[in-house]
Short mmCIF file of C-alpha atoms and ligand atoms in Angstrom, two decimals:
data_model
loop_
_atom_site.label_atom_id
_atom_site.label_comp_id
_atom_site.label_asym_id
_atom_site.label_seq_id
_atom_site.Cartn_x
_atom_site.Cartn_y
_atom_site.Cartn_z
CA MET A 1 46.88 40.94 34.68
CA LYS A 2 47.64 43.10 31.66
CA PHE A 3 44.90 45.33 30.23
CA PHE A 4 44.75 45.82 26.46
CA VAL A 5 42.13 47.93 24.72
CA ASP A 6 40.39 46.42 21.70
CA THR A 7 39.93 49.36 19.36
CA ALA A 8 41.54 51.37 16.55
CA ASP A 9 40.05 54.63 17.84
CA VAL A 10 43.12 56.77 18.53
CA ALA A 11 41.27 59.32 20.70
CA GLU A 12 40.00 56.52 22.98
CA ILE A 13 43.47 54.97 23.16
CA ARG A 14 45.07 58.32 24.01
CA SER A 15 42.56 58.93 26.78
CA LEU A 16 42.93 55.42 28.28
CA ALA A 17 46.73 55.53 28.00
CA ALA A 18 46.65 58.68 30.18
CA THR A 19 45.37 56.56 33.10
CA GLY A 20 48.70 54.72 33.14
CA LEU A 21 46.78 51.43 33.29
CA LEU A 22 46.89 50.48 29.61
CA ASP A 23 49.41 47.76 28.71
CA GLY A 24 48.68 47.28 25.02
CA VAL A 25 46.20 47.45 22.15
CA THR A 26 44.51 44.90 19.89
CA THR A 27 43.02 45.69 16.51
CA ASN A 28 41.42 43.56 13.83
CA PRO A 29 40.35 44.23 10.23
CA SER A 30 36.81 45.15 11.35
CA LEU A 31 38.12 47.70 13.87
CA ILE A 32 40.50 49.20 11.27
CA ALA A 33 37.58 49.42 8.81
CA LYS A 34 35.50 51.18 11.49
CA SER A 35 38.28 53.76 11.99
CA GLY A 36 37.96 54.71 8.31
CA ARG A 37 41.75 55.26 8.17
CA LYS A 38 44.71 53.71 6.36
CA MET A 39 45.91 50.74 8.39
CA SER A 40 49.65 51.52 8.36
CA GLU A 41 49.01 55.11 9.51
CA VAL A 42 46.63 54.22 12.32
CA ILE A 43 48.90 51.41 13.60
CA ALA A 44 51.93 53.75 13.58
CA GLU A 45 49.97 56.37 15.53
CA ILE A 46 48.78 53.83 18.12
CA CYS A 47 52.30 52.41 18.52
CA ALA A 48 53.58 55.88 19.37
CA LEU A 49 50.92 56.29 22.09
CA VAL A 50 51.30 52.92 23.84
CA PRO A 51 54.68 51.31 24.51
CA GLY A 52 53.23 47.82 24.97
CA PRO A 53 52.28 45.41 22.19
CA VAL A 54 49.92 46.64 19.48
CA SER A 55 48.35 43.78 17.52
CA ALA A 56 47.99 44.38 13.78
CA GLU A 57 46.28 41.60 11.82
CA VAL A 58 47.21 40.14 8.45
CA THR A 59 44.41 39.83 5.90
CA ALA A 60 45.82 37.26 3.46
CA THR A 61 44.83 33.61 3.89
CA ASP A 62 47.84 31.88 2.27
CA HIS A 63 51.14 31.41 4.09
CA GLU A 64 53.43 33.24 1.66
CA THR A 65 51.32 36.41 1.54
CA MET A 66 50.64 36.30 5.30
CA LEU A 67 54.37 36.17 5.89
CA LYS A 68 54.96 39.20 3.65
CA GLU A 69 52.12 41.11 5.31
CA GLY A 70 53.40 40.16 8.76
CA ARG A 71 56.90 41.42 7.97
CA TYR A 72 55.43 44.65 6.53
CA LEU A 73 53.30 45.24 9.65
CA ARG A 74 56.18 44.41 12.00
CA ALA A 75 58.35 47.03 10.25
CA ILE A 76 55.85 49.78 11.16
CA ALA A 77 57.07 49.97 14.78
CA PRO A 78 59.10 47.87 17.24
CA ASN A 79 56.03 47.25 19.42
CA VAL A 80 53.86 45.72 16.69
CA ALA A 81 52.66 42.18 17.40
CA VAL A 82 51.51 40.46 14.22
CA LYS A 83 48.08 38.88 14.47
CA VAL A 84 47.31 35.78 12.40
CA PRO A 85 44.15 33.66 12.27
CA LEU A 86 44.09 30.19 13.74
CA THR A 87 44.28 28.29 10.47
CA GLU A 88 46.92 25.89 9.19
CA ALA A 89 48.49 28.66 7.10
CA GLY A 90 48.18 31.07 10.03
CA LEU A 91 50.08 28.75 12.37
CA ARG A 92 52.74 28.08 9.76
CA THR A 93 53.15 31.84 9.48
CA CYS A 94 53.17 32.13 13.28
CA LYS A 95 56.05 29.65 13.48
CA ALA A 96 58.05 31.45 10.77
CA LEU A 97 57.53 34.93 12.24
CA SER A 98 58.18 33.74 15.80
CA ASP A 99 61.43 32.12 14.68
CA GLU A 100 62.45 35.56 13.33
CA GLY A 101 61.77 37.11 16.75
CA THR A 102 58.42 38.69 15.90
CA PRO A 103 55.76 38.42 18.62
CA VAL A 104 52.64 36.79 17.14
CA ASN A 105 49.09 36.95 18.44
CA VAL A 106 47.05 33.99 17.17
CA THR A 107 43.43 35.08 16.89
CA LEU A 108 40.02 33.49 16.33
CA CYS A 109 40.73 30.65 18.79
CA PHE A 110 37.64 28.69 19.80
CA SER A 111 39.02 25.41 21.19
CA ALA A 112 41.70 24.25 23.64
CA ASN A 113 43.31 22.05 20.98
CA GLN A 114 43.66 25.11 18.72
CA ALA A 115 45.35 26.91 21.63
CA LEU A 116 47.71 23.97 22.11
CA LEU A 117 48.72 24.18 18.43
CA ALA A 118 49.32 27.93 18.70
CA ALA A 119 51.64 27.46 21.69
CA LYS A 120 53.57 24.78 19.81
CA ALA A 121 53.87 27.23 16.89
CA GLY A 122 55.61 29.69 19.25
CA ALA A 123 52.81 32.26 19.59
CA ALA A 124 53.47 35.10 22.03
CA PHE A 125 49.70 35.39 22.62
CA ILE A 126 46.67 33.17 22.06
CA SER A 127 43.33 34.95 21.72
CA PRO A 128 40.35 32.78 22.68
CA PHE A 129 37.09 34.66 21.95
CA VAL A 130 34.87 34.23 25.01
CA GLY A 131 31.96 36.47 24.01
CA ARG A 132 31.45 34.86 20.61
CA LEU A 133 31.38 31.41 22.27
CA ASP A 134 28.86 32.61 24.88
CA ASP A 135 26.76 34.06 22.02
CA ILE A 136 26.26 30.57 20.57
CA GLY A 137 25.52 28.94 23.92
CA GLN A 138 29.02 27.57 24.57
CA ASP A 139 31.13 28.25 27.68
CA GLY A 140 33.69 30.91 26.74
CA MET A 141 35.25 31.09 30.20
CA GLY A 142 35.43 27.28 30.36
CA LEU A 143 37.75 27.51 27.36
CA ILE A 144 39.97 29.99 29.22
CA ALA A 145 40.17 27.62 32.20
CA ASP A 146 41.21 24.75 29.89
CA VAL A 147 43.85 26.78 28.06
CA VAL A 148 45.36 28.20 31.27
CA GLN A 149 45.61 24.66 32.70
CA ILE A 150 47.12 23.16 29.54
CA TYR A 151 49.71 25.92 29.22
CA ARG A 152 50.66 25.47 32.89
CA ASN A 153 50.96 21.68 32.45
CA TYR A 154 53.63 22.14 29.80
CA ALA A 155 55.10 25.49 30.95
CA PHE A 156 54.30 27.10 27.59
CA ARG A 157 55.34 30.75 27.50
CA THR A 158 52.40 31.79 25.28
CA GLU A 159 50.22 34.31 27.12
CA VAL A 160 46.46 33.75 27.32
CA LEU A 161 44.86 36.92 25.94
CA VAL A 162 41.14 36.80 26.70
CA ALA A 163 39.36 38.36 23.72
CA SER A 164 35.79 39.17 22.73
CA ILE A 165 35.12 40.39 26.26
CA ARG A 166 31.62 41.82 26.61
CA HIS A 167 31.33 42.98 30.25
CA PRO A 168 33.22 43.40 33.56
CA VAL A 169 32.21 39.94 34.83
CA HIS A 170 34.26 38.41 31.99
CA VAL A 171 37.28 40.39 33.28
CA LEU A 172 36.72 39.19 36.85
CA GLN A 173 36.37 35.56 35.76
CA ALA A 174 39.46 35.75 33.54
CA ALA A 175 41.51 37.29 36.38
CA LYS A 176 40.39 34.56 38.80
CA LEU A 177 41.54 31.94 36.31
CA GLY A 178 44.96 33.60 36.03
CA ALA A 179 44.72 34.61 32.37
CA HIS A 180 47.64 36.87 31.47
CA VAL A 181 45.82 39.55 29.47
CA ALA A 182 42.28 40.87 28.96
CA THR A 183 41.56 42.86 25.82
CA MET A 184 38.46 44.96 26.26
CA PRO A 185 36.38 47.49 24.38
CA PRO A 186 36.91 50.99 25.89
CA ALA A 187 33.46 50.95 27.54
CA VAL A 188 34.32 47.80 29.50
CA ILE A 189 37.59 49.29 30.77
CA ARG A 190 35.74 52.41 31.88
CA ALA A 191 33.06 50.31 33.59
CA LEU A 192 35.76 48.67 35.76
CA PHE A 193 36.36 52.00 37.52
CA ARG A 194 32.75 52.54 38.52
CA HIS A 195 30.68 51.50 41.54
CA PRO A 196 27.49 53.25 42.72
CA LEU A 197 28.68 53.13 46.35
CA THR A 198 31.89 54.93 45.34
CA ASP A 199 29.78 57.72 43.78
CA LYS A 200 27.42 57.87 46.76
CA GLY A 201 30.26 57.81 49.30
CA LEU A 202 32.20 60.53 47.52
CA GLU A 203 29.13 62.73 47.29
CA ALA A 204 28.59 62.44 51.07
CA PHE A 205 32.27 63.08 51.89
CA LEU A 206 32.31 66.21 49.71
CA ALA A 207 29.05 67.52 51.19
CA ASP A 208 30.43 67.14 54.73
CA TRP A 209 33.74 68.68 53.71
CA ALA A 210 31.98 71.72 52.20
CA LYS A 211 30.33 72.36 55.59
CA THR A 212 33.75 72.79 57.25
CA GLY A 213 34.62 75.76 55.05
CA GLN A 214 38.18 74.38 54.82
CA SER A 215 40.38 73.93 51.76
CA ILE A 216 43.40 71.63 51.69
CA LEU A 217 45.52 73.91 49.47
C1 E4P B 301 40.50 40.40 19.73
O1 E4P B 301 41.65 40.64 19.48
C2 E4P B 301 39.37 40.76 18.88
O2 E4P B 301 39.69 41.93 18.17
C3 E4P B 301 38.12 41.07 19.65
O3 E4P B 301 38.27 40.86 21.03
C4 E4P B 301 36.88 40.52 19.05
O4 E4P B 301 35.78 40.93 19.83
P1 E4P B 301 34.28 40.86 19.31
O5 E4P B 301 33.81 39.46 19.37
O6 E4P B 301 33.53 41.75 20.26
O7 E4P B 301 34.28 41.40 17.90
#
């Protein structure tokens, strides 16, 4: 399973990239706004830090302008994936950009039929939002199960990128379903490392080691 971080905070990305476990980055207009920086500059900086795909989202809603924005964003760096919303114009743009060889991440997916359309439009990634579905009492992970099954049925090459992840259990469930990618806020990635028994065990090992008076080096 690939791990992407869902942020435009360059310091966080740099620190997570240093673990060697980060495969890519997703951003959206809200995350860019939160960074307080110019989009083209922040995307260029992120692309230099992480070799994997960095999703940069268009903000137009009509096909012609989305296409221009997508081409502009793609020209920032070779590892930019253009993110488009799951609308009719967005999927038309997805098809056009994909035909040009640009990887497209189709975002704001909330149904399996929408995911089916995105795969037919040649998307490199589909982003179903599990947390936002859970928030309104619907089954976010049920959607992931449906999309994974449908894509397998037809051998679509579109990768299922589980988005709007809120906690480590979402990551576990997505991995068990065989989703290709999880994009997570930095705090969720950091939470994956931790277990209280790891902390307790390490503390005991180090206390016993100190009693020996030895040093490995
Ligand atoms: C995905 O690409 C989105 O940026 C993100 O996962 C949305 O998450 P949210 O619902 O926590 O805003």
